């Protein structure tokens, strides 16, 4: 990677085999600009966009990250702007004959002694926040739950100072859906597993309408809820089981709206009491379950922020923690890199299974992976999904991939995990919450104010210009990597240490400070009726 003073003309080449590089300077560079190597720009090239390092003939492969991101539709001379209209995107890599668990990296040395202050849960998981969640079975109850949550926050929460927040788990599922369709398992288990997220302390309360398709017992069957103390135990034959705490709005005993609100508040208070009695304790960093994703990507995502996250991912894995990377369409073009990094053939096959499922899902909608890139991605210099994917995969660092989750499944192992999700920011975040994420890392180049109510979201800017303009929304400026002010390792380590502070509640993220919360969005690949 070239490095120079921020003001001097600067391009960044990711691999010595690459025949294009991206312009690093804020505002781009004008025609006639001469780089230290002698290359002269033939036209204006915007920041983050590609410049041809050599003459490129029509049909020539264009390489970035030593990967063919497209073929030239017509010839251009060295110093020209190589934008998406000049590139023909390659076909998706076939899922046959992939390298299976071929890469055997030297084991990363363990990283010991790092801890954070967390809330230990009855099931052994650890929360980074202490939040009362109110699960809903159906969208119909959302208005009522919203109303109740506002009153709980203003009237009850001040009496329970150890509880951070109250969150209604609202969504658009629950009725008017083909609930017996095979794919309905995805939204149902997502919602179930979110209710059991470590940040909710094992306290589960449900608000149901009564007539909906997703009945509370279907959402949370016996045995799914942890026993938190003797008060939530029900006698079920010979074995004890946790009582499913449901407020059902259509119950006969509710007369008037306030009766419903009173019921919800009374139930909430029992849970708040228990949550309030909890205290943070010192936990090893291995209890972190970190979900990484990107959104509003630009050409710097894969140069600055995502490589820094990749370094932090390696540190987390070395500390014994769990890290999930996701976003099927943003890794699909690098599937060979992933199957080769799988820890064993079963993991590689699971990855292929998830990709094949998603290919079929997109094909059903007469779309393919190219539907991923946004106008903002292209404006930021990313010509197509191949180029975007190469920059996205870097978030996963260099550790072997030790497990694969299908959408909505709950994580039950440590290490680096591929959690298959759509790339859509809120759907990916929702599915990572279901997997048990207790901390979220989010990189952005174009900028997004993204946040989640249930977990802290640390946002990493790919460019210093964004970090400056959005100084009270971005938590980390990875743009310093492009200008040579910091190394990938510096920013990765800074991020790792910040994670321990944020997980401990010593530091709040900007999204927490402003209470910026995106909606939960369930992934429902099944039909709606
Ligand atoms: Ca995303």
Short mmCIF file of C-alpha atoms and ligand atoms in Angstrom, two decimals:
data_model
loop_
_atom_site.label_atom_id
_atom_site.label_comp_id
_atom_site.label_asym_id
_atom_site.label_seq_id
_atom_site.Cartn_x
_atom_site.Cartn_y
_atom_site.Cartn_z
CA UNK A 1 0.00 0.00 0.00
CA UNK A 2 1.40 3.43 -0.93
CA UNK A 3 1.66 5.98 1.84
CA UNK A 4 2.37 9.71 1.69
CA UNK A 5 1.43 13.01 3.29
CA UNK A 6 -2.36 13.53 3.19
CA UNK A 7 -2.11 16.57 0.87
CA UNK A 8 0.22 15.01 -1.72
CA UNK A 9 -1.48 13.10 -4.55
CA UNK A 10 -2.05 9.62 -3.20
CA UNK A 11 -3.44 6.42 -4.59
CA UNK A 12 -3.88 3.12 -2.77
CA UNK A 13 -3.17 -0.15 -4.49
CA UNK A 14 -4.32 -3.23 -2.53
CA UNK A 15 -2.05 -5.79 -4.18
CA UNK A 16 1.02 -5.53 -6.36
CA UNK A 17 -0.78 -7.53 -9.06
CA UNK A 18 -3.55 -4.90 -9.28
CA UNK A 19 -3.78 -2.79 -12.46
CA UNK A 20 -6.05 -0.18 -10.83
CA UNK A 21 -5.74 1.77 -7.58
CA UNK A 22 -8.07 4.16 -5.77
CA UNK A 23 -7.52 7.89 -5.33
CA UNK A 24 -7.23 8.65 -1.60
CA UNK A 25 -7.32 12.46 -1.49
CA UNK A 26 -10.39 14.30 -0.17
CA UNK A 27 -12.34 15.73 -3.10
CA UNK A 28 -10.53 13.56 -5.65
CA UNK A 29 -7.77 14.81 -7.97
CA UNK A 30 -7.84 16.96 -11.14
CA UNK A 31 -6.54 16.07 -14.59
CA UNK A 32 -2.80 16.61 -14.92
CA UNK A 33 -2.07 15.46 -11.36
CA UNK A 34 1.27 13.67 -11.29
CA UNK A 35 1.78 10.93 -8.69
CA UNK A 36 5.24 10.35 -7.17
CA UNK A 37 5.63 7.28 -9.43
CA UNK A 38 5.16 9.47 -12.55
CA UNK A 39 1.59 8.39 -13.39
CA UNK A 40 -0.39 11.38 -14.69
CA UNK A 41 -4.17 11.63 -14.40
CA UNK A 42 -5.89 12.12 -17.76
CA UNK A 43 -9.16 13.28 -16.19
CA UNK A 44 -10.70 14.14 -12.83
CA UNK A 45 -10.95 11.06 -10.60
CA UNK A 46 -13.22 11.37 -7.55
CA UNK A 47 -12.05 10.23 -4.11
CA UNK A 48 -12.32 6.48 -3.68
CA UNK A 49 -12.60 5.89 -7.43
CA UNK A 50 -10.24 3.81 -9.52
CA UNK A 51 -7.45 5.02 -11.75
CA UNK A 52 -5.86 2.80 -14.43
CA UNK A 53 -2.21 2.23 -13.51
CA UNK A 54 -1.40 0.89 -16.99
CA UNK A 55 -3.06 1.02 -20.40
CA UNK A 56 -6.07 -1.31 -20.32
CA UNK A 57 -7.21 -2.93 -23.59
CA UNK A 58 -10.84 -3.75 -24.36
CA UNK A 59 -11.61 -7.10 -22.68
CA UNK A 60 -8.68 -6.77 -20.25
CA UNK A 61 -9.32 -8.10 -16.75
CA UNK A 62 -9.35 -5.36 -14.13
CA UNK A 63 -7.70 -6.48 -10.92
CA UNK A 64 -8.23 -5.14 -7.43
CA UNK A 65 -7.31 -7.19 -4.31
CA UNK A 66 -5.65 -9.48 -6.91
CA UNK A 67 -9.18 -10.46 -7.95
CA UNK A 68 -10.83 -9.82 -11.31
CA UNK A 69 -13.57 -7.30 -10.54
CA UNK A 70 -14.57 -6.95 -14.21
CA UNK A 71 -13.48 -6.78 -17.83
CA UNK A 72 -12.93 -3.53 -19.72
CA UNK A 73 -15.78 -2.78 -22.15
CA UNK A 74 -13.39 -0.60 -24.15
CA UNK A 75 -9.75 0.43 -23.98
CA UNK A 76 -8.46 3.27 -21.76
CA UNK A 77 -4.97 4.67 -21.27
CA UNK A 78 -3.03 4.71 -18.00
CA UNK A 79 -4.20 7.60 -15.79
CA UNK A 80 -7.86 7.25 -16.84
CA UNK A 81 -10.83 6.97 -14.51
CA UNK A 82 -12.07 3.35 -14.41
CA UNK A 83 -15.73 3.64 -13.39
CA UNK A 84 -18.56 1.11 -13.32
CA UNK A 85 -19.82 1.96 -16.83
CA UNK A 86 -16.51 0.73 -18.25
CA UNK A 87 -16.69 -2.65 -16.53
CA UNK A 88 -18.45 -5.89 -17.37
CA UNK A 89 -19.11 -7.77 -14.15
CA UNK A 90 -17.87 -11.39 -14.03
CA UNK A 91 -20.32 -14.24 -13.51
CA UNK A 92 -20.77 -15.52 -9.97
CA UNK A 93 -18.28 -18.14 -8.90
CA UNK A 94 -19.78 -21.62 -9.30
CA UNK A 95 -20.46 -23.47 -6.06
CA UNK A 96 -18.94 -26.65 -7.53
CA UNK A 97 -15.30 -27.65 -7.22
CA UNK A 98 -14.47 -25.11 -4.52
CA UNK A 99 -11.32 -25.49 -2.42
CA UNK A 100 -12.45 -27.17 0.81
CA UNK A 101 -10.56 -26.41 4.06
CA UNK A 102 -7.29 -26.14 2.12
CA UNK A 103 -5.78 -23.25 4.06
CA UNK A 104 -4.19 -24.36 7.30
CA UNK A 105 -3.01 -21.15 8.92
CA UNK A 106 -0.65 -21.35 11.90
CA UNK A 107 -2.80 -21.13 15.01
CA UNK A 108 -3.05 -17.54 16.25
CA UNK A 109 -1.29 -17.16 19.63
CA UNK A 110 -3.80 -16.91 22.50
CA UNK A 111 -4.40 -13.43 23.89
CA UNK A 112 -4.88 -13.63 27.63
CA UNK A 113 -5.67 -11.24 30.45
CA UNK A 114 -8.30 -9.06 28.76
CA UNK A 115 -11.57 -8.68 30.65
CA UNK A 116 -14.71 -6.59 30.73
CA UNK A 117 -17.44 -5.97 33.31
CA UNK A 118 -20.57 -7.81 32.23
CA UNK A 119 -23.85 -9.24 33.50
CA UNK A 120 -23.59 -13.00 33.89
CA UNK A 121 -26.84 -14.79 32.90
CA UNK A 122 -28.40 -18.02 34.21
CA UNK A 123 -27.57 -19.79 30.94
CA UNK A 124 -23.89 -18.81 31.18
CA UNK A 125 -24.02 -16.08 28.54
CA UNK A 126 -22.98 -12.53 29.45
CA UNK A 127 -24.79 -9.27 28.80
CA UNK A 128 -23.09 -5.97 28.08
CA UNK A 129 -26.27 -4.07 29.00
CA UNK A 130 -29.12 -4.79 31.42
CA UNK A 131 -32.32 -4.28 29.47
CA UNK A 132 -35.95 -5.31 29.96
CA UNK A 133 -37.27 -6.60 26.64
CA UNK A 134 -40.97 -7.00 25.97
CA UNK A 135 -41.49 -9.66 23.32
CA UNK A 136 -44.49 -9.32 21.02
CA UNK A 137 -46.10 -12.13 19.07
CA UNK A 138 -47.70 -9.91 16.45
CA UNK A 139 -47.58 -6.41 14.99
CA UNK A 140 -51.19 -5.78 16.16
CA UNK A 141 -50.00 -5.13 19.73
CA UNK A 142 -47.20 -2.69 18.81
CA UNK A 143 -49.12 0.52 19.53
CA UNK A 144 -50.17 -0.76 22.94
CA UNK A 145 -46.65 -1.95 23.76
CA UNK A 146 -45.22 1.41 22.67
CA UNK A 147 -47.63 3.21 24.95
CA UNK A 148 -46.77 0.89 27.85
CA UNK A 149 -43.02 1.21 27.26
CA UNK A 150 -43.24 5.02 27.43
CA UNK A 151 -45.05 4.78 30.77
CA UNK A 152 -42.67 2.13 32.11
CA UNK A 153 -39.73 4.37 31.20
CA UNK A 154 -41.18 7.47 32.82
CA UNK A 155 -42.89 5.93 35.85
CA UNK A 156 -41.07 2.70 36.73
CA UNK A 157 -37.54 2.83 35.34
CA UNK A 158 -36.36 5.67 37.64
CA UNK A 159 -36.98 3.31 40.57
CA UNK A 160 -34.67 0.64 39.07
CA UNK A 161 -31.38 2.45 38.48
CA UNK A 162 -29.43 -0.69 37.54
CA UNK A 163 -31.66 -1.32 34.55
CA UNK A 164 -30.41 0.46 31.43
CA UNK A 165 -33.52 0.54 29.32
CA UNK A 166 -36.88 -0.99 28.36
CA UNK A 167 -37.32 -2.16 24.79
CA UNK A 168 -40.43 -3.37 22.97
CA UNK A 169 -39.45 -6.09 20.49
CA UNK A 170 -41.81 -4.94 17.76
CA UNK A 171 -41.92 -6.42 14.28
CA UNK A 172 -44.25 -6.93 11.33
CA UNK A 173 -44.61 -10.72 11.66
CA UNK A 174 -47.11 -12.85 13.58
CA UNK A 175 -50.28 -12.92 11.50
CA UNK A 176 -51.30 -12.75 7.84
CA UNK A 177 -48.39 -15.07 7.09
CA UNK A 178 -48.05 -18.65 5.84
CA UNK A 179 -46.86 -19.81 9.24
CA UNK A 180 -46.60 -23.50 8.27
CA UNK A 181 -44.46 -22.80 5.18
CA UNK A 182 -41.02 -24.38 5.66
CA UNK A 183 -39.22 -21.02 5.52
CA UNK A 184 -41.41 -19.58 8.29
CA UNK A 185 -38.95 -21.18 10.68
CA UNK A 186 -36.61 -18.25 9.91
CA UNK A 187 -38.70 -15.37 11.33
CA UNK A 188 -40.07 -17.51 14.17
CA UNK A 189 -36.72 -18.69 15.49
CA UNK A 190 -35.28 -15.20 14.95
CA UNK A 191 -37.89 -13.68 17.23
CA UNK A 192 -37.53 -16.50 19.76
CA UNK A 193 -33.77 -16.17 19.93
CA UNK A 194 -33.86 -12.37 20.14
CA UNK A 195 -36.06 -12.71 23.24
CA UNK A 196 -33.21 -14.74 24.72
CA UNK A 197 -30.43 -12.27 23.79
CA UNK A 198 -27.82 -12.03 26.58
CA UNK A 199 -28.58 -8.34 27.13
CA UNK A 200 -32.08 -9.22 28.37
CA UNK A 201 -30.89 -11.22 31.37
CA UNK A 202 -33.02 -14.31 30.76
CA UNK A 203 -36.15 -12.32 31.66
CA UNK A 204 -38.84 -13.06 29.11
CA UNK A 205 -42.25 -11.37 29.04
CA UNK A 206 -44.62 -11.53 26.11
CA UNK A 207 -47.50 -9.35 24.94
CA UNK A 208 -49.89 -11.23 22.69
CA UNK A 209 -53.12 -10.21 20.98
CA UNK A 210 -54.84 -13.59 21.34
CA UNK A 211 -56.08 -14.54 17.87
CA UNK A 212 -52.76 -14.31 15.97
CA UNK A 213 -51.15 -17.18 14.10
CA UNK A 214 -47.93 -16.96 16.08
CA UNK A 215 -49.26 -18.09 19.46
CA UNK A 216 -46.96 -17.48 22.47
CA UNK A 217 -46.45 -21.22 23.01
CA UNK A 218 -45.35 -21.59 19.42
CA UNK A 219 -42.93 -18.69 19.73
CA UNK A 220 -41.48 -19.90 23.03
CA UNK A 221 -42.23 -23.60 23.56
CA UNK A 222 -41.61 -25.26 26.95
CA UNK A 223 -37.93 -25.54 27.74
CA UNK A 224 -36.82 -22.48 25.78
CA UNK A 225 -36.97 -19.92 28.62
CA UNK A 226 -34.29 -20.05 31.32
CA UNK A 227 -35.34 -20.37 34.96
CA UNK A 228 -34.15 -17.15 36.60
CA UNK A 229 -35.51 -17.76 40.11
CA UNK A 230 -38.30 -19.60 41.92
CA UNK A 231 -40.87 -16.98 40.93
CA UNK A 232 -40.82 -17.80 37.25
CA UNK A 233 -41.11 -21.55 37.72
CA UNK A 234 -44.25 -23.44 36.76
CA UNK A 235 -44.91 -27.05 37.73
CA UNK A 236 -45.09 -29.18 34.61
CA UNK A 237 -45.64 -32.78 35.68
CA UNK A 238 -42.47 -33.98 37.35
CA UNK A 239 -40.09 -31.42 35.94
CA UNK A 240 -39.84 -27.72 36.65
CA UNK A 241 -40.10 -25.39 33.68
CA UNK A 242 -39.98 -21.63 33.36
CA UNK A 243 -43.40 -20.01 33.34
CA UNK A 244 -44.24 -18.22 30.10
CA UNK A 245 -45.23 -14.76 31.22
CA UNK A 246 -47.89 -13.54 28.79
CA UNK A 247 -50.17 -10.53 28.79
CA UNK A 248 -52.95 -11.33 26.30
CA UNK A 249 -54.88 -8.25 25.21
CA UNK A 250 -58.03 -10.17 24.18
CA UNK A 251 -58.39 -11.83 27.60
CA UNK A 252 -61.91 -11.33 28.99
CA UNK A 253 -60.67 -9.71 32.15
CA UNK A 254 -59.37 -6.69 30.26
CA UNK A 255 -62.00 -3.96 30.35
CA UNK A 256 -60.70 -0.86 28.65
CA UNK A 257 -57.31 0.10 27.35
CA UNK A 258 -55.90 1.07 30.76
CA UNK A 259 -56.53 -2.45 32.02
CA UNK A 260 -54.11 -3.71 29.32
CA UNK A 261 -51.52 -1.07 30.16
CA UNK A 262 -51.79 -1.81 33.89
CA UNK A 263 -51.29 -5.54 33.22
CA UNK A 264 -48.18 -4.91 31.12
CA UNK A 265 -46.76 -2.52 33.71
CA UNK A 266 -47.43 -4.91 36.60
CA UNK A 267 -45.73 -7.77 34.75
CA UNK A 268 -42.84 -5.51 33.73
CA UNK A 269 -42.29 -4.53 37.34
CA UNK A 270 -41.64 -8.15 38.42
CA UNK A 271 -38.94 -8.43 35.77
CA UNK A 272 -37.49 -5.00 36.53
CA UNK A 273 -37.06 -5.99 40.17
CA UNK A 274 -34.99 -9.02 39.25
CA UNK A 275 -32.98 -7.19 36.60
CA UNK A 276 -32.27 -4.37 39.04
CA UNK A 277 -30.72 -6.78 41.54
CA UNK A 278 -28.04 -7.81 39.05
CA UNK A 279 -24.50 -6.41 39.15
CA UNK A 280 -21.69 -6.35 36.64
CA UNK A 281 -18.85 -8.77 37.33
CA UNK A 282 -15.44 -9.22 35.76
CA UNK A 283 -15.69 -11.56 32.78
CA UNK A 284 -13.00 -12.71 30.35
CA UNK A 285 -13.03 -11.14 26.89
CA UNK A 286 -13.97 -14.61 25.61
CA UNK A 287 -17.57 -13.86 26.66
CA UNK A 288 -17.93 -11.23 23.98
CA UNK A 289 -20.17 -12.17 21.07
CA UNK A 290 -19.42 -9.57 18.44
CA UNK A 291 -21.35 -9.12 15.21
CA UNK A 292 -19.54 -7.22 12.48
CA UNK A 293 -21.15 -5.71 9.40
CA UNK A 294 -20.85 -2.79 7.02
CA UNK A 295 -23.36 -0.43 5.49
CA UNK A 296 -23.18 2.57 3.20
CA UNK A 297 -19.87 1.19 1.91
CA UNK A 298 -17.41 3.00 -0.30
CA UNK A 299 -14.09 2.07 -1.88
CA UNK A 300 -12.33 2.90 1.40
CA UNK A 301 -14.36 0.32 3.34
CA UNK A 302 -12.08 -2.42 2.11
CA UNK A 303 -8.93 -0.31 2.57
CA UNK A 304 -9.29 1.23 6.03
CA UNK A 305 -12.26 0.33 8.26
CA UNK A 306 -12.82 -3.29 7.24
CA UNK A 307 -9.15 -4.30 7.48
CA UNK A 308 -9.00 -2.63 10.93
CA UNK A 309 -12.10 -4.59 11.96
CA UNK A 310 -10.40 -7.70 10.56
CA UNK A 311 -7.43 -7.08 12.84
CA UNK A 312 -9.79 -6.58 15.81
CA UNK A 313 -11.55 -9.81 14.80
CA UNK A 314 -8.24 -11.66 15.01
CA UNK A 315 -7.59 -10.17 18.48
CA UNK A 316 -11.07 -11.25 19.62
CA UNK A 317 -10.63 -14.77 18.27
CA UNK A 318 -7.22 -14.97 19.96
CA UNK A 319 -8.91 -13.90 23.22
CA UNK A 320 -11.38 -16.78 22.83
CA UNK A 321 -14.38 -14.63 21.92
CA UNK A 322 -17.04 -15.24 19.26
CA UNK A 323 -17.12 -13.06 16.17
CA UNK A 324 -19.80 -13.28 13.51
CA UNK A 325 -19.47 -11.95 9.99
CA UNK A 326 -22.47 -12.12 7.69
CA UNK A 327 -24.08 -10.57 4.59
CA UNK A 328 -24.39 -13.36 2.01
CA UNK A 329 -24.36 -11.21 -1.13
CA UNK A 330 -21.25 -9.40 0.10
CA UNK A 331 -19.21 -12.57 0.50
CA UNK A 332 -20.69 -14.62 -2.33
CA UNK A 333 -18.01 -13.55 -4.79
CA UNK A 334 -15.28 -14.60 -2.38
CA UNK A 335 -16.77 -17.99 -1.55
CA UNK A 336 -13.56 -19.77 -2.57
CA UNK A 337 -11.62 -17.73 0.01
CA UNK A 338 -14.12 -18.75 2.67
CA UNK A 339 -14.46 -22.45 1.90
CA UNK A 340 -10.68 -22.72 1.84
CA UNK A 341 -10.48 -21.05 5.28
CA UNK A 342 -13.09 -23.39 6.82
CA UNK A 343 -11.72 -25.31 9.78
CA UNK A 344 -13.03 -28.60 8.35
CA UNK A 345 -15.00 -29.89 5.33
CA UNK A 346 -18.31 -29.83 7.24
CA UNK A 347 -17.99 -26.09 7.84
CA UNK A 348 -17.08 -25.51 4.17
CA UNK A 349 -20.12 -27.53 3.05
CA UNK A 350 -22.38 -25.59 5.44
CA UNK A 351 -21.12 -22.38 3.86
CA UNK A 352 -21.83 -23.69 0.37
CA UNK A 353 -25.31 -24.79 1.52
CA UNK A 354 -26.09 -21.24 2.74
CA UNK A 355 -24.83 -19.68 -0.52
CA UNK A 356 -26.86 -22.13 -2.63
CA UNK A 357 -29.97 -21.42 -0.56
CA UNK A 358 -29.49 -17.69 -1.08
CA UNK A 359 -28.78 -18.04 -4.81
CA UNK A 360 -32.12 -19.88 -5.11
CA UNK A 361 -33.89 -17.30 -2.93
CA UNK A 362 -32.66 -14.45 -5.19
CA UNK A 363 -33.45 -16.41 -8.35
CA UNK A 364 -37.03 -16.89 -7.14
CA UNK A 365 -37.32 -13.09 -7.18
CA UNK A 366 -35.63 -12.91 -10.61
CA UNK A 367 -32.67 -11.12 -9.02
CA UNK A 368 -29.05 -11.97 -8.43
CA UNK A 369 -26.22 -10.73 -6.26
CA UNK A 370 -25.75 -7.65 -8.47
CA UNK A 371 -28.94 -6.24 -6.90
CA UNK A 372 -26.83 -5.53 -3.81
CA UNK A 373 -24.85 -2.45 -4.82
CA UNK A 374 -26.53 0.90 -4.16
CA UNK A 375 -26.23 4.24 -5.97
CA UNK A 376 -24.20 5.43 -2.95
CA UNK A 377 -21.78 2.49 -3.23
CA UNK A 378 -21.16 3.40 -6.88
CA UNK A 379 -20.76 7.09 -6.09
CA UNK A 380 -18.23 6.02 -3.46
CA UNK A 381 -16.18 4.20 -6.08
CA UNK A 382 -17.45 0.62 -5.77
CA UNK A 383 -18.19 -0.44 -9.34
CA UNK A 384 -19.98 -3.70 -8.60
CA UNK A 385 -20.63 -6.42 -6.05
CA UNK A 386 -17.38 -8.25 -6.79
CA UNK A 387 -15.34 -5.23 -5.78
CA UNK A 388 -17.63 -4.60 -2.79
CA UNK A 389 -17.39 -8.22 -1.63
CA UNK A 390 -13.59 -8.27 -1.67
CA UNK A 391 -13.59 -5.26 0.68
CA UNK A 392 -16.34 -6.73 2.85
CA UNK A 393 -14.77 -10.14 3.52
CA UNK A 394 -11.70 -8.48 5.07
CA UNK A 395 -13.78 -7.86 8.21
CA UNK A 396 -13.40 -11.55 8.96
CA UNK A 397 -9.64 -11.23 9.57
CA UNK A 398 -7.43 -14.25 9.10
CA UNK A 399 -8.62 -16.89 11.59
CA UNK A 400 -10.05 -20.20 10.39
CA UNK A 401 -13.84 -20.18 10.09
CA UNK A 402 -15.06 -22.52 12.79
CA UNK A 403 -18.81 -22.54 12.33
CA UNK A 404 -21.81 -21.53 10.22
CA UNK A 405 -25.25 -20.36 11.34
CA UNK A 406 -28.41 -20.34 9.23
CA UNK A 407 -30.53 -17.17 9.47
CA UNK A 408 -32.06 -16.77 12.94
CA UNK A 409 -30.13 -19.60 14.62
CA UNK A 410 -28.52 -19.12 18.02
CA UNK A 411 -24.78 -19.34 18.37
CA UNK A 412 -23.45 -22.19 20.51
CA UNK A 413 -19.71 -22.04 19.91
CA UNK A 414 -16.76 -19.65 19.97
CA UNK A 415 -14.31 -18.47 17.37
CA UNK A 416 -14.95 -16.97 13.95
CA UNK A 417 -18.45 -17.80 12.71
CA UNK A 418 -20.14 -17.18 9.41
CA UNK A 419 -23.73 -16.20 10.29
CA UNK A 420 -25.64 -16.23 7.00
CA UNK A 421 -27.84 -13.14 6.72
CA UNK A 422 -28.96 -10.72 4.03
CA UNK A 423 -26.67 -7.69 3.73
CA UNK A 424 -29.53 -5.30 4.55
CA UNK A 425 -28.22 -3.46 7.62
CA UNK A 426 -31.27 -3.80 9.86
CA UNK A 427 -32.02 -7.41 8.83
CA UNK A 428 -28.40 -8.43 9.36
CA UNK A 429 -28.36 -6.67 12.75
CA UNK A 430 -31.65 -8.33 13.72
CA UNK A 431 -30.33 -11.80 12.82
CA UNK A 432 -27.03 -11.20 14.63
CA UNK A 433 -29.08 -10.20 17.71
CA UNK A 434 -30.90 -13.52 17.43
CA UNK A 435 -27.57 -15.32 17.25
CA UNK A 436 -26.72 -13.85 20.67
CA UNK A 437 -24.63 -10.79 19.77
CA UNK A 438 -23.79 -8.61 22.78
CA UNK A 439 -21.71 -6.03 20.88
CA UNK A 440 -22.00 -4.73 17.32
CA UNK A 441 -19.31 -3.26 15.07
CA UNK A 442 -20.48 -1.35 12.02
CA UNK A 443 -18.28 0.21 9.34
CA UNK A 444 -19.49 2.90 6.96
CA UNK A 445 -18.01 5.04 4.21
CA UNK A 446 -21.01 6.97 2.90
CA UNK A 447 -22.27 7.36 6.49
CA UNK A 448 -25.30 5.95 8.29
CA UNK A 449 -26.61 6.86 11.74
CA UNK A 450 -27.50 3.18 12.35
CA UNK A 451 -28.11 1.99 15.90
CA UNK A 452 -29.90 -0.82 17.75
CA UNK A 453 -31.84 -0.60 21.00
CA UNK A 454 -30.67 -3.97 22.31
CA UNK A 455 -26.87 -3.74 21.93
CA UNK A 456 -24.25 -1.02 21.70
CA UNK A 457 -23.19 -0.32 18.10
CA UNK A 458 -19.63 0.96 17.57
CA UNK A 459 -19.48 2.77 14.24
CA UNK A 460 -16.24 2.99 12.30
CA UNK A 461 -15.81 5.62 9.56
CA UNK A 462 -13.77 4.59 6.52
CA UNK A 463 -12.72 8.18 5.73
CA UNK A 464 -11.51 11.02 7.95
CA UNK A 465 -13.75 13.43 6.05
CA UNK A 466 -16.81 11.49 7.20
CA UNK A 467 -15.42 11.17 10.75
CA UNK A 468 -14.97 14.99 10.83
CA UNK A 469 -18.39 15.84 9.47
CA UNK A 470 -20.18 13.19 11.54
CA UNK A 471 -18.01 13.74 14.63
CA UNK A 472 -20.91 13.01 16.99
CA UNK A 473 -22.10 9.88 15.18
CA UNK A 474 -18.88 8.01 14.33
CA UNK A 475 -16.99 6.32 17.18
CA UNK A 476 -13.75 5.51 15.35
CA UNK A 477 -11.94 7.21 12.44
CA UNK A 478 -10.25 4.54 10.34
CA UNK A 479 -9.53 7.10 7.60
CA UNK A 480 -6.20 7.75 9.33
CA UNK A 481 -5.04 4.49 7.73
CA UNK A 482 -5.43 5.93 4.21
CA UNK A 483 -3.40 9.02 5.06
CA UNK A 484 -0.65 7.07 6.80
CA UNK A 485 -1.36 8.58 10.24
CA UNK A 486 -2.16 5.17 11.73
CA UNK A 487 -1.66 1.55 10.73
CA UNK A 488 -4.36 -1.07 10.29
CA UNK A 489 -3.02 -2.72 13.45
CA UNK A 490 -3.17 0.58 15.42
CA UNK A 491 -6.83 1.14 14.59
CA UNK A 492 -7.70 -2.54 15.07
CA UNK A 493 -6.20 -2.54 18.53
CA UNK A 494 -7.88 0.76 19.41
CA UNK A 495 -11.18 -0.77 18.37
CA UNK A 496 -10.55 -3.92 20.44
CA UNK A 497 -9.83 -1.86 23.57
CA UNK A 498 -12.85 0.35 22.90
CA UNK A 499 -15.01 -2.81 22.70
CA UNK A 500 -13.94 -3.77 26.24
CA UNK A 501 -14.82 -0.25 27.51
CA UNK A 502 -18.16 -0.18 25.72
CA UNK A 503 -19.02 -3.74 26.80
CA UNK A 504 -18.29 -2.75 30.41
CA UNK A 505 -20.62 0.25 30.24
CA UNK A 506 -17.67 2.58 30.94
CA UNK A 507 -18.15 4.15 27.56
CA UNK A 508 -21.29 4.81 25.54
CA UNK A 509 -21.36 4.78 21.76
CA UNK A 510 -22.73 7.79 19.91
CA UNK A 511 -25.80 5.79 18.84
CA UNK A 512 -26.46 5.07 22.54
CA UNK A 513 -25.84 8.69 23.49
CA UNK A 514 -28.47 9.94 21.06
CA UNK A 515 -30.68 6.82 21.46
CA UNK A 516 -30.64 6.13 17.71
CA UNK A 517 -32.46 2.86 17.25
CA UNK A 518 -33.34 1.22 13.97
CA UNK A 519 -36.35 -1.10 13.91
CA UNK A 520 -35.98 -4.84 14.18
CA UNK A 521 -36.63 -6.24 10.72
CA UNK A 522 -37.36 -9.96 10.57
CA UNK A 523 -36.17 -11.86 7.52
CA UNK A 524 -39.25 -13.64 6.22
CA UNK A 525 -38.50 -15.69 3.09
CA UNK A 526 -41.91 -17.42 3.43
CA UNK A 527 -45.14 -16.21 1.80
CA UNK A 528 -47.43 -13.58 3.26
CA UNK A 529 -51.15 -14.37 3.02
CA1 LIG B 1 -24.94 -4.38 5.76
#
